XYZ file of C-alpha atoms in Angstrom:
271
model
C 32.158 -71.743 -20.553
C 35.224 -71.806 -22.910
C 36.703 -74.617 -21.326
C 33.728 -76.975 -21.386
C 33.322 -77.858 -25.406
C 37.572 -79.121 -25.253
C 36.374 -81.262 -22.259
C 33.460 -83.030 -23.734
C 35.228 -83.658 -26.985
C 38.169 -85.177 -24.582
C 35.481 -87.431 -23.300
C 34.142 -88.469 -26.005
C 37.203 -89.423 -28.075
C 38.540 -91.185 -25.016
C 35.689 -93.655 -25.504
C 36.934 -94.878 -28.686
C 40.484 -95.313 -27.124
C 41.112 -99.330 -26.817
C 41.615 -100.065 -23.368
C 39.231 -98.292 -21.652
C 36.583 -100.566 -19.553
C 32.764 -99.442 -18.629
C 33.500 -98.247 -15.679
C 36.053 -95.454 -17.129
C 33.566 -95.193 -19.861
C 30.592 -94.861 -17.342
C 32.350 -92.546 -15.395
C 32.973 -90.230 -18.178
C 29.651 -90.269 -18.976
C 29.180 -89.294 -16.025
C 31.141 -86.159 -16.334
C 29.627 -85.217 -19.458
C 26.247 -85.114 -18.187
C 27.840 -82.673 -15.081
C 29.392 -80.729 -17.497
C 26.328 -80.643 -19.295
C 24.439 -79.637 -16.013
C 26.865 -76.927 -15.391
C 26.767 -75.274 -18.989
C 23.371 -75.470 -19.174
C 22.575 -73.713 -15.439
C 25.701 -71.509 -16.586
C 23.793 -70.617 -19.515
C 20.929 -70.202 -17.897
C 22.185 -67.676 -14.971
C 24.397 -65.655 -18.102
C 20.834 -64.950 -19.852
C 18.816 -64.367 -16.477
C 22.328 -61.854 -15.601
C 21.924 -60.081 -19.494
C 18.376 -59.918 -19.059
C 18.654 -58.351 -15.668
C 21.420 -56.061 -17.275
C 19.259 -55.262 -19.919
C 16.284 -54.178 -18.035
C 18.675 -52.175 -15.007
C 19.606 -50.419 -18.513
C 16.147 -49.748 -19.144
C 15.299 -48.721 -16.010
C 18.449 -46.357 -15.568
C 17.560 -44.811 -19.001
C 14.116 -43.969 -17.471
C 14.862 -43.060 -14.156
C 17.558 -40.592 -16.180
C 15.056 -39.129 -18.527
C 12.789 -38.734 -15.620
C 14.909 -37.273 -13.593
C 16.602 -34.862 -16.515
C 12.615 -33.781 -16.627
C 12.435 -33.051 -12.835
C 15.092 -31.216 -13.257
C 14.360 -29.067 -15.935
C 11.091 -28.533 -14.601
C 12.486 -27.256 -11.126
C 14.699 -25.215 -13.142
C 12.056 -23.744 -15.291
C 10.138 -22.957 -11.563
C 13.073 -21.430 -10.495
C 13.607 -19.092 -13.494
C 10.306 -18.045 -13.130
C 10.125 -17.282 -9.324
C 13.381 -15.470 -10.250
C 12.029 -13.455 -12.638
C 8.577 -12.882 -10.097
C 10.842 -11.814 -7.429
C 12.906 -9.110 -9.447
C 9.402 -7.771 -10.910
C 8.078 -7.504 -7.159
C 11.582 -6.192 -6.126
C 11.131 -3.473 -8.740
C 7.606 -2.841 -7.631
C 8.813 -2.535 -4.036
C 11.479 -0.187 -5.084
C 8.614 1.601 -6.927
C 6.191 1.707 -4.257
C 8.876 3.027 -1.750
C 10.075 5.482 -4.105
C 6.213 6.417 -4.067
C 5.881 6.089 0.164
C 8.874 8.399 0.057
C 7.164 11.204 -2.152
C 3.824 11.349 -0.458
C 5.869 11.605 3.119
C 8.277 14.220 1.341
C 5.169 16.126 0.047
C 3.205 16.202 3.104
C 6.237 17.083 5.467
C 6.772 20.224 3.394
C 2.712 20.889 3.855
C 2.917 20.711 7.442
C 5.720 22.721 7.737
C 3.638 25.568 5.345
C 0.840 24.934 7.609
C 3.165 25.215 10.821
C 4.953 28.655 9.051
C 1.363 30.117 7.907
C -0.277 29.607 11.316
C 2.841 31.504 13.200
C 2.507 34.491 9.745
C -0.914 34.792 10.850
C -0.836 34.570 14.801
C 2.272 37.325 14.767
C -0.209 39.330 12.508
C -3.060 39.502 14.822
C -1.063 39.692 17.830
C -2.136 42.062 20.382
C -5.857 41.001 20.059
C -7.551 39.611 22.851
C -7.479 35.560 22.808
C -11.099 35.154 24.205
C -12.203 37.536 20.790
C -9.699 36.009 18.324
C -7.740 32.444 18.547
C -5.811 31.021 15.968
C -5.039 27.119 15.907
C -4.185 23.907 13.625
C -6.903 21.514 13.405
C -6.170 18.265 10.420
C -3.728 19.914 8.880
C -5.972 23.418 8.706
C -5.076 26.883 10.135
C -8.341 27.795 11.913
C -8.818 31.646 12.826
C -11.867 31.801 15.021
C -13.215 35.536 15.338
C -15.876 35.673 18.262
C -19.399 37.854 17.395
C -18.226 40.504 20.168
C -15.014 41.096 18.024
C -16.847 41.562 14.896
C -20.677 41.969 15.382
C -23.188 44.019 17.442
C -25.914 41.224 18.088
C -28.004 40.536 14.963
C -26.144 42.298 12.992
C -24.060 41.635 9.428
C -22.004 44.713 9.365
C -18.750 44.581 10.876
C -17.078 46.597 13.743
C -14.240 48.623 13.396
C -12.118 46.756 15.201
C -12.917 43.600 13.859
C -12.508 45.375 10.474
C -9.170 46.439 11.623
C -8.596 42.378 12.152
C -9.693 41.536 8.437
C -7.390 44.207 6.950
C -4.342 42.351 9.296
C -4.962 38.692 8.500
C -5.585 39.696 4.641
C -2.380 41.473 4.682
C -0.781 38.554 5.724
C -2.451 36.269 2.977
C -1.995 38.390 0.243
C 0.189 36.819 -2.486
C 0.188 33.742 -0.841
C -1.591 31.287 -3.923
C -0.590 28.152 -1.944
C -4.133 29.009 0.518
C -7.435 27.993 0.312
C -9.740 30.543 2.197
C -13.057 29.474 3.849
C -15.286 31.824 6.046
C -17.497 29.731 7.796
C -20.068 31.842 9.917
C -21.845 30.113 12.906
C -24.399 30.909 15.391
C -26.263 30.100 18.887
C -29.646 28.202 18.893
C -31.584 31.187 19.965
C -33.977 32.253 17.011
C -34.308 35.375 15.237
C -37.621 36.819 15.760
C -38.921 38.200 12.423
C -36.112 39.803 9.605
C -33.100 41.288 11.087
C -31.082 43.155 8.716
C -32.167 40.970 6.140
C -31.740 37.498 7.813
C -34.590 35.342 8.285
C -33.068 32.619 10.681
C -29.718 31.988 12.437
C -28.512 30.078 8.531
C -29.623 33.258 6.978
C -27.438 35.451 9.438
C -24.456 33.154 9.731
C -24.403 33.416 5.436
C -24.976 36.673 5.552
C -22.371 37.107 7.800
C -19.986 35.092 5.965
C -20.344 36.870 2.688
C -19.502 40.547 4.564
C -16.288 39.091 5.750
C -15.558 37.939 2.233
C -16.227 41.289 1.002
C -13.863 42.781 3.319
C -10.999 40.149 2.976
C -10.759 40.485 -0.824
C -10.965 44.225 -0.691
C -8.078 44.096 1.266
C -6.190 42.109 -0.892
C -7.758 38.973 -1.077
C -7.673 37.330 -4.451
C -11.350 35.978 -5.076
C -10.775 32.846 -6.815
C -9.133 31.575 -3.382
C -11.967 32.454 -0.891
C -15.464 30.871 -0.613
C -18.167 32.284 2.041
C -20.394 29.892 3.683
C -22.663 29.378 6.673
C -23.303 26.745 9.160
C -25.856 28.670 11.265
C -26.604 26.787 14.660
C -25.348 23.330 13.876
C -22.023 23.210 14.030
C -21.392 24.547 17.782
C -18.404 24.122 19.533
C -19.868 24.447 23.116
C -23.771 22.651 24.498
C -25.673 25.767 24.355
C -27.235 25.750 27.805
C -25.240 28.905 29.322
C -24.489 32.170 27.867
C -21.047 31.663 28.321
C -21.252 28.523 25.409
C -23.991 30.751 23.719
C -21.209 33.393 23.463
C -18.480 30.478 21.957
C -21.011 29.460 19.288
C -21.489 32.563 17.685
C -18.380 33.371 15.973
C -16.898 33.155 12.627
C -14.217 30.869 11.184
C -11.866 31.354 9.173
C -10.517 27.946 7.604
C -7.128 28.142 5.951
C -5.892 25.158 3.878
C -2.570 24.295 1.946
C -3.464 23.303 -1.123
C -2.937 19.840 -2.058
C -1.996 20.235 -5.844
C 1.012 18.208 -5.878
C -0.174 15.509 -3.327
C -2.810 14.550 -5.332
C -0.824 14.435 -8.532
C 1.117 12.158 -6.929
C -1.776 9.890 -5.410
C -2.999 9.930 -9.321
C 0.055 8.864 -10.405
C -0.130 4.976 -11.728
């Protein structure tokens, strides 16, 4: 482009120079019009090359700007997953440390439950195991006392040697706050005709029942405020009824022991 102004001025003056015929003059007019051609399509493809320039400029400042957005919107994302995954991590942690408590807490019950059913079957050892059983049932020490142990038939007054049973398994509770007591009297279907010693019907007789055991447990040592009496009368039965072998199974009294659950359930209030 620089050299194309010198040459048309050459041209130009060289048609004043004497000497120079129309052909000469006609071919450096000739020139002049190329070189004209040429600046001019030179010109052209500089402005179409600026204007390109210009809008790749353009169009690299956006695609920058765009891309500086993606990117500080993936970072944001990923600051804030960050920050979701160390608040679930520490929740985790939280709930584990929880898991871990409940398991600790209820390992230690089983192993009361474990020691209080072996206290209470070396206590009552030497009693017959048809009259007197002692067993672990959902976490529960269960000492089931048969009616022949206890009880003449129809009766709420208890034998000697069942007494002499009471007096053994309350020594072996006393002092021990950890125990919920339950006596839980049951009997056959068979009806009681009229009142017998005061019961009405077999609910009647398996309360009554219930409440003379109490009487005799916390007399013996028993603190009150950890024994209830109740009775389930015919419907809980642990045999069908229909021989007097199952007859004899169903009427017999239970007593329920269960750990208490003071610190599991402070934990399960926890949060």
């Amino acid at each position: 482009m620089g050299n194309i102004l010198p040459t048309l001025l050459l041209a130009t003056g060289l048609l004043t120079l004497p000497g120079c015929n129309k052909k000469e003059i006609a071919a450096l007019q000739q020139q002049n019009a190329d070189l004209s051609r040429s600046r001019d399509e030179l010109t052209k493809s500089r402005d179409q090359l600026q204007a390109e320039k210009s809008a790749l400029l353009q169009s690299s400042t956006r695609t920058q700007a765009s891309l500086s957005a993606d990117l500080m919107n993936k970072s944001n994302q990923v600051s804030q997953l960050n920050q979701a995954l160390g608040t679930t991590e520490q929740d985790l942690a939280a709930k584990n440390a929880r898991v871990a408590e409940l398991q600790r807490v209820l390992d230690e019950k089983d192993a009361a439950t474990k020691a209080l059913r072996q206290k209470v079957s070396d206590a009552l050892l030497g009693f017959n195991s048809k009259d007197l059983q002692v067993n672990v049932k959902n976490g529960k020490v269960y000492v089931s006392l048969s009616e022949q142990l206890l009880f003449k038939s129809g009766a709420t007054k208890v034998d000697p040697a069942g007494q002499d049973a009471l007096v053994k398994l309350a020594n072996a509770l006393t002092g021990n706050k950890d125990v919920n007591i339950l006596v839980e009297g049951h009997t056959d279907n068979v009806p009681i005709k009229g009142v017998v010693n005061g019961a009405k019907d077999n609910w009647d007789l398996s309360v009554l029942r219930a409440t003379e055991i109490t009487r005799l447990l916390t007399a013996a040592g028993i603190d009150p405020t950890q024994i209830t009496p109740s009775g389930r009368g015919q419907y809980l039965p642990v045999a069908a009824n229909d021989t007097p072998q199952d007859k004899a199974l169903n009427r017999r009294t239970d007593i329920i022991l269960t750990p208490k659950l003071d610190e599991l359930f402070s934990i399960l209030n926890t949060q």
